[in-house]
């Protein structure tokens, strides 16, 4: 059976239900069979399949053509070029900046308590945002101290300022600050983050006849993806690439044998912290799935988990070359699991984007249905690298 909806005098279809194109255009459809019960409460598998089919089909209705990929990319790029960074700034909320002269210990604690993985640094002397403090900075600080066999006594980080570490032998984040203006279009954020291999970019506004910037927002790919999702969630047919199952797309990292642009790196649950952090830094990845001896998903371990060590001054006692990931994950907040989503290879790219549009979700783990064996990992950067290939 075919049907449409009359909305504001215009015939429309619901893209979240099954639809098909015929000589009368696009129509929603309902499949009606003879002799079948209206409801089968005992057949849970059929119920699950029905729920899946009414959202987005696992297989595309029509084969994806090369021009469909370019159409999706062009339409998204055109949309982003017509919207400004201002639209990403919440109507209300908090934005944090740390004084560059604050102690490492205090910065560590603030980032943990506020759930921050990155924070702008404010230099009071110059009245400028001079850099960004990241979770990677804390990892490098602890690794450097322990490499030199210096116990991370509480008073060491208590007396050392962030600026001292930045200007010292570690020379962290020495490149010029990368920032965007609120009047720039959304492509500016994607370009800044993708080309400079960073996770966030501060949005700074400088009033006329002033040299002192105002920090309005810290923009990230998650906020950009949330904007895209909000504008296109009812127009998915306008972006044919998003209807494709992720298993058919060159996106993300995958285990050997499946293929993909990059091979997935995983961490055994009893891996030493020193080796785990070294892997994340050396391979330029923000996280890796933690797996059991059968390759099943246990959790996710990320660079930002280092901030959990601030709780109870754990950083002053932990030895990275002796503690394991399993021990470290016990320190991570219980809600940390909400930072990643789970899907299967047959789920659509739109489904993955929906998961990543949640501000708490930074990555999606692809598992084998039933066994929960880890097959792949898709990050925010992976999605944007696919959609905005020409910007990378």
XYZ file of C-alpha atoms in Angstrom:
392
model
C 0.000 0.000 0.000
C 1.285 3.489 -0.905
C 0.577 6.752 0.892
C 1.733 10.360 1.423
C 1.107 13.134 3.956
C -0.454 16.533 3.201
C 1.594 19.113 5.154
C 0.932 22.846 4.721
C -0.691 22.165 1.370
C 2.279 20.112 0.110
C 2.346 16.328 -0.331
C 5.306 14.902 1.603
C 6.651 11.517 2.702
C 8.144 10.320 5.990
C 11.780 9.414 5.309
C 11.978 7.409 8.519
C 9.528 4.870 7.057
C 9.880 2.655 3.999
C 9.564 4.555 0.732
C 9.870 3.848 -2.988
C 9.895 5.835 -6.213
C 7.476 5.016 -9.033
C 5.713 6.856 -11.873
C 3.890 8.970 -9.258
C 7.084 10.078 -7.505
C 8.274 9.144 -3.995
C 5.699 7.355 -1.799
C 5.757 5.710 1.621
C 4.839 2.055 1.450
C 3.388 -0.560 3.797
C 3.877 -4.219 2.953
C 0.640 -6.164 3.472
C 0.575 -9.953 3.466
C -2.314 -12.438 3.524
C -2.955 -14.781 6.415
C -0.280 -13.327 8.700
C -1.110 -12.465 12.312
C -1.308 -8.800 13.197
C 1.104 -9.294 16.101
C 3.377 -12.144 17.091
C 4.524 -11.384 20.611
C 6.593 -14.570 20.858
C 8.741 -13.979 17.783
C 11.277 -11.477 19.089
C 13.545 -11.797 16.056
C 10.796 -10.705 13.682
C 9.941 -7.822 15.995
C 13.533 -6.668 15.926
C 13.701 -6.917 12.148
C 10.518 -4.874 11.796
C 11.890 -2.168 14.042
C 15.019 -1.988 11.925
C 13.127 -1.860 8.647
C 10.981 1.057 9.673
C 13.948 3.254 10.534
C 16.445 2.933 7.735
C 16.918 -0.177 5.588
C 20.218 -1.979 6.119
C 20.615 -2.236 2.355
C 20.087 0.758 0.054
C 16.968 0.768 -2.108
C 19.131 1.540 -5.134
C 22.875 0.956 -5.705
C 24.948 3.957 -4.717
C 26.424 5.671 -7.741
C 29.619 7.703 -7.822
C 27.600 10.822 -8.587
C 25.509 10.192 -5.451
C 28.661 10.384 -3.336
C 29.688 13.660 -4.926
C 26.135 14.967 -4.637
C 26.158 14.316 -0.882
C 29.534 15.957 -0.432
C 28.608 18.983 -2.520
C 25.272 19.510 -0.795
C 26.802 19.295 2.680
C 29.639 21.624 1.712
C 27.169 24.121 0.255
C 25.077 23.942 3.418
C 28.098 24.556 5.640
C 29.295 27.458 3.537
C 25.928 29.180 4.038
C 25.928 28.884 7.852
C 28.249 30.602 10.318
C 30.119 29.548 13.431
C 27.736 31.713 15.473
C 25.071 29.032 14.986
C 27.130 26.511 16.958
C 27.292 28.722 20.052
C 24.688 27.661 22.667
C 22.152 30.223 23.857
C 23.351 29.586 27.409
C 26.162 27.620 28.986
C 29.705 27.810 30.294
C 32.998 28.205 28.502
C 36.260 27.529 30.330
C 39.722 29.023 29.977
C 42.644 28.292 32.296
C 45.168 30.878 33.449
C 48.511 29.861 31.950
C 50.114 30.420 35.354
C 47.826 27.995 37.174
C 49.574 24.943 38.605
C 49.587 21.675 36.687
C 47.826 20.034 39.618
C 45.005 22.588 39.656
C 44.575 22.446 35.876
C 44.491 18.656 36.077
C 41.762 18.761 38.738
C 39.616 21.389 36.979
C 39.637 19.450 33.713
C 38.600 16.292 35.547
C 35.813 17.945 37.544
C 34.397 19.759 34.509
C 34.739 16.797 32.170
C 37.114 18.643 29.824
C 39.589 16.947 27.509
C 40.922 20.290 26.242
C 40.913 23.865 27.545
C 42.149 27.224 26.153
C 45.007 28.928 28.014
C 44.720 32.611 28.958
C 47.868 34.717 29.337
C 47.079 37.562 31.721
C 50.172 39.568 30.738
C 49.293 39.774 27.041
C 45.502 39.472 27.462
C 45.451 36.760 24.823
C 44.444 33.132 24.421
C 47.883 31.660 23.790
C 47.325 27.938 23.427
C 45.313 24.859 24.264
C 45.906 22.449 27.135
C 45.007 18.881 26.190
C 44.880 15.446 27.770
C 47.960 14.602 25.702
C 49.888 17.263 27.617
C 49.184 15.495 30.900
C 50.190 12.144 29.410
C 53.503 13.576 28.196
C 54.167 15.258 31.536
C 53.636 12.058 33.536
C 55.558 9.919 31.035
C 58.481 12.350 31.015
C 58.690 12.467 34.803
C 58.548 8.696 35.112
C 61.051 8.234 32.302
C 63.479 10.271 34.379
C 62.541 8.184 37.428
C 61.058 11.225 39.129
C 58.265 10.301 41.500
C 55.264 12.456 40.666
C 55.044 13.835 44.170
C 52.031 16.019 44.750
C 54.161 19.086 45.401
C 55.991 18.714 42.051
C 52.861 19.464 40.033
C 51.602 21.781 42.758
C 54.544 24.136 42.264
C 54.873 23.814 38.482
C 52.715 26.074 36.335
C 51.275 25.175 32.954
C 53.285 27.953 31.316
C 56.493 26.578 32.840
C 55.815 23.177 31.341
C 54.949 24.707 27.993
C 58.153 26.694 27.895
C 60.339 23.956 29.357
C 62.110 21.000 27.859
C 58.874 19.315 26.818
C 57.976 22.248 24.563
C 54.378 21.133 24.254
C 52.105 22.715 21.654
C 54.656 25.170 20.302
C 52.853 26.018 17.062
C 50.767 29.207 16.769
C 47.230 29.121 18.130
C 44.655 27.943 15.590
C 41.354 29.783 15.992
C 38.214 30.787 14.095
C 36.070 33.907 13.972
C 32.337 33.605 14.771
C 31.455 35.173 11.401
C 33.307 32.505 9.422
C 31.295 29.745 7.793
C 31.180 26.203 9.125
C 33.634 24.976 6.519
C 36.278 26.987 8.398
C 35.932 24.738 11.441
C 36.136 21.530 9.411
C 39.187 22.795 7.521
C 40.958 23.979 10.696
C 40.411 20.727 12.571
C 41.020 18.276 9.721
C 44.056 19.944 8.184
C 45.770 20.721 11.495
C 45.010 17.336 13.087
C 43.464 18.858 16.202
C 40.263 18.025 18.072
C 38.898 21.483 18.907
C 39.291 25.121 17.909
C 38.488 28.218 20.021
C 35.981 30.717 18.660
C 37.343 34.197 19.405
C 35.698 37.576 18.882
C 37.655 40.830 18.929
C 35.577 43.997 19.206
C 36.366 46.995 17.028
C 39.257 49.112 18.357
C 40.216 46.335 20.763
C 43.048 43.814 20.831
C 41.634 41.705 23.660
C 39.722 38.667 22.342
C 36.563 37.279 23.892
C 36.321 33.502 24.102
C 32.807 32.644 22.893
C 32.984 28.909 22.392
C 35.272 25.929 21.892
C 34.100 24.301 18.662
C 34.595 20.648 17.797
C 33.554 18.131 15.155
C 30.864 16.783 17.487
C 29.059 20.122 17.547
C 29.381 20.429 13.790
C 27.949 16.951 13.253
C 25.066 17.715 15.630
C 24.255 20.788 13.502
C 24.272 18.684 10.317
C 22.103 15.995 11.898
C 19.540 18.534 13.098
C 19.210 20.130 9.655
C 18.997 16.917 7.621
C 17.337 14.328 9.880
C 14.060 14.625 7.943
C 15.709 14.898 4.517
C 17.948 11.853 4.390
C 17.077 11.111 0.755
C 18.701 14.471 -0.026
C 22.025 12.910 1.102
C 22.169 9.413 -0.473
C 25.588 8.588 0.998
C 24.119 8.626 4.517
C 21.709 5.784 3.689
C 24.524 3.338 2.928
C 25.587 0.594 5.386
C 28.943 1.466 6.915
C 30.331 -1.935 5.967
C 30.213 -0.860 2.320
C 31.953 2.499 2.824
C 35.662 3.423 3.115
C 35.264 4.874 6.594
C 36.916 4.073 9.924
C 39.468 1.497 11.058
C 38.852 -2.240 10.681
C 40.432 -5.488 11.826
C 42.665 -7.353 9.417
C 40.668 -9.323 6.874
C 37.823 -6.845 6.553
C 39.842 -4.130 4.862
C 39.563 -0.381 5.063
C 41.891 2.576 4.899
C 43.475 1.760 8.276
C 43.929 -1.360 10.346
C 42.211 -1.236 13.726
C 44.478 -1.182 16.764
C 43.096 -2.749 19.936
C 44.383 -3.047 23.492
C 44.268 -6.167 25.683
C 42.687 -5.505 29.040
C 45.931 -6.236 30.914
C 48.138 -3.952 28.771
C 50.426 -1.688 30.812
C 49.403 1.973 30.895
C 52.809 3.117 29.670
C 52.488 0.935 26.560
C 48.858 1.930 26.006
C 49.562 5.669 26.154
C 52.637 5.239 23.940
C 50.504 3.463 21.331
C 47.897 6.242 21.309
C 50.554 8.949 20.958
C 52.785 7.163 18.427
C 49.884 6.144 16.180
C 48.196 9.571 16.456
C 44.890 8.093 17.596
C 42.682 9.339 20.418
C 41.424 5.957 21.605
C 41.395 2.207 21.077
C 38.908 -0.546 21.961
C 39.853 -2.694 24.950
C 39.209 -6.369 24.167
C 39.257 -9.714 25.953
C 41.220 -12.752 24.792
C 38.491 -13.573 22.247
C 38.414 -10.093 20.752
C 35.168 -9.184 22.514
C 34.486 -5.579 23.492
C 35.300 -4.732 27.119
C 35.519 -0.943 27.025
C 37.256 1.964 25.324
C 40.531 3.468 26.513
C 41.247 7.044 25.411
C 43.772 9.788 25.998
C 41.213 11.810 27.953
C 41.016 9.027 30.561
C 44.242 10.473 31.989
C 42.191 13.209 33.684
C 40.570 10.547 35.889
C 43.933 10.242 37.634
C 43.326 13.670 39.165
C 40.663 12.190 41.437
C 42.201 11.658 44.857
C 45.629 12.623 43.460
C 46.033 9.170 41.914
C 48.611 10.634 39.504
C 50.993 11.072 42.471
C 50.953 7.342 43.237
C 50.357 5.493 39.985
C 53.269 3.960 38.077
C 52.509 3.861 34.361
C 54.923 0.977 33.756
C 53.258 -1.182 36.411
C 49.536 -0.353 36.334
C 47.260 -1.952 33.723
C 44.367 -0.661 31.651
C 41.990 -2.772 33.746
C 43.139 -0.937 36.871
C 42.932 2.460 35.180
C 39.398 1.843 33.927
C 38.279 1.358 37.525
C 39.132 5.029 38.079
C 37.146 6.253 35.088
C 33.698 7.650 35.856
C 30.925 5.076 35.601
C 29.178 7.199 32.974
C 32.284 7.075 30.763
C 30.761 4.214 28.762
C 28.310 6.700 27.276
C 31.251 8.259 25.446
C 31.051 5.579 22.779
C 28.290 3.972 20.776
C 27.920 0.470 19.363
C 26.682 -0.592 15.932
C 27.022 -3.379 13.364
C 28.391 -3.310 9.810
C 24.868 -3.300 8.371
C 23.866 -0.094 10.183
C 23.674 2.995 7.992
C 26.083 5.899 8.054
C 23.130 8.011 9.178
C 22.705 5.753 12.230
C 26.376 6.255 13.109
C 26.003 10.021 12.667
C 22.968 9.946 14.958
C 25.040 8.244 17.668
C 27.934 10.676 17.224
C 25.567 13.651 17.401
C 25.285 12.970 21.131
C 27.882 15.324 22.716
C 29.032 12.551 25.073
C 29.709 10.062 22.263
C 33.053 10.565 20.540
C 33.422 7.239 18.730
C 31.366 4.234 17.618
C 32.593 0.644 17.962
C 31.506 -1.748 15.218
C 30.836 -5.229 16.606
C 29.803 -8.574 15.204
C 26.115 -9.120 15.888
C 25.629 -11.664 18.649
C 29.254 -12.248 19.637
C 30.183 -8.602 20.377
C 33.554 -9.273 18.705
C 35.142 -5.957 17.765
C 35.338 -5.424 13.997
C 35.986 -1.712 13.616
C 35.974 1.782 15.046
C 34.492 4.961 13.564
C 35.374 8.364 14.985
C 34.091 11.869 14.365
C 37.195 12.569 12.289
C 36.555 9.467 10.168
C 33.055 10.664 9.253
C 34.253 14.132 8.275
C 37.219 12.724 6.362
C 34.758 10.684 4.298
C 32.212 13.433 3.726
C 34.672 16.287 3.243
C 37.480 14.421 1.554
C 38.654 17.466 -0.410
C 39.164 19.464 2.815
C 41.584 16.989 4.385
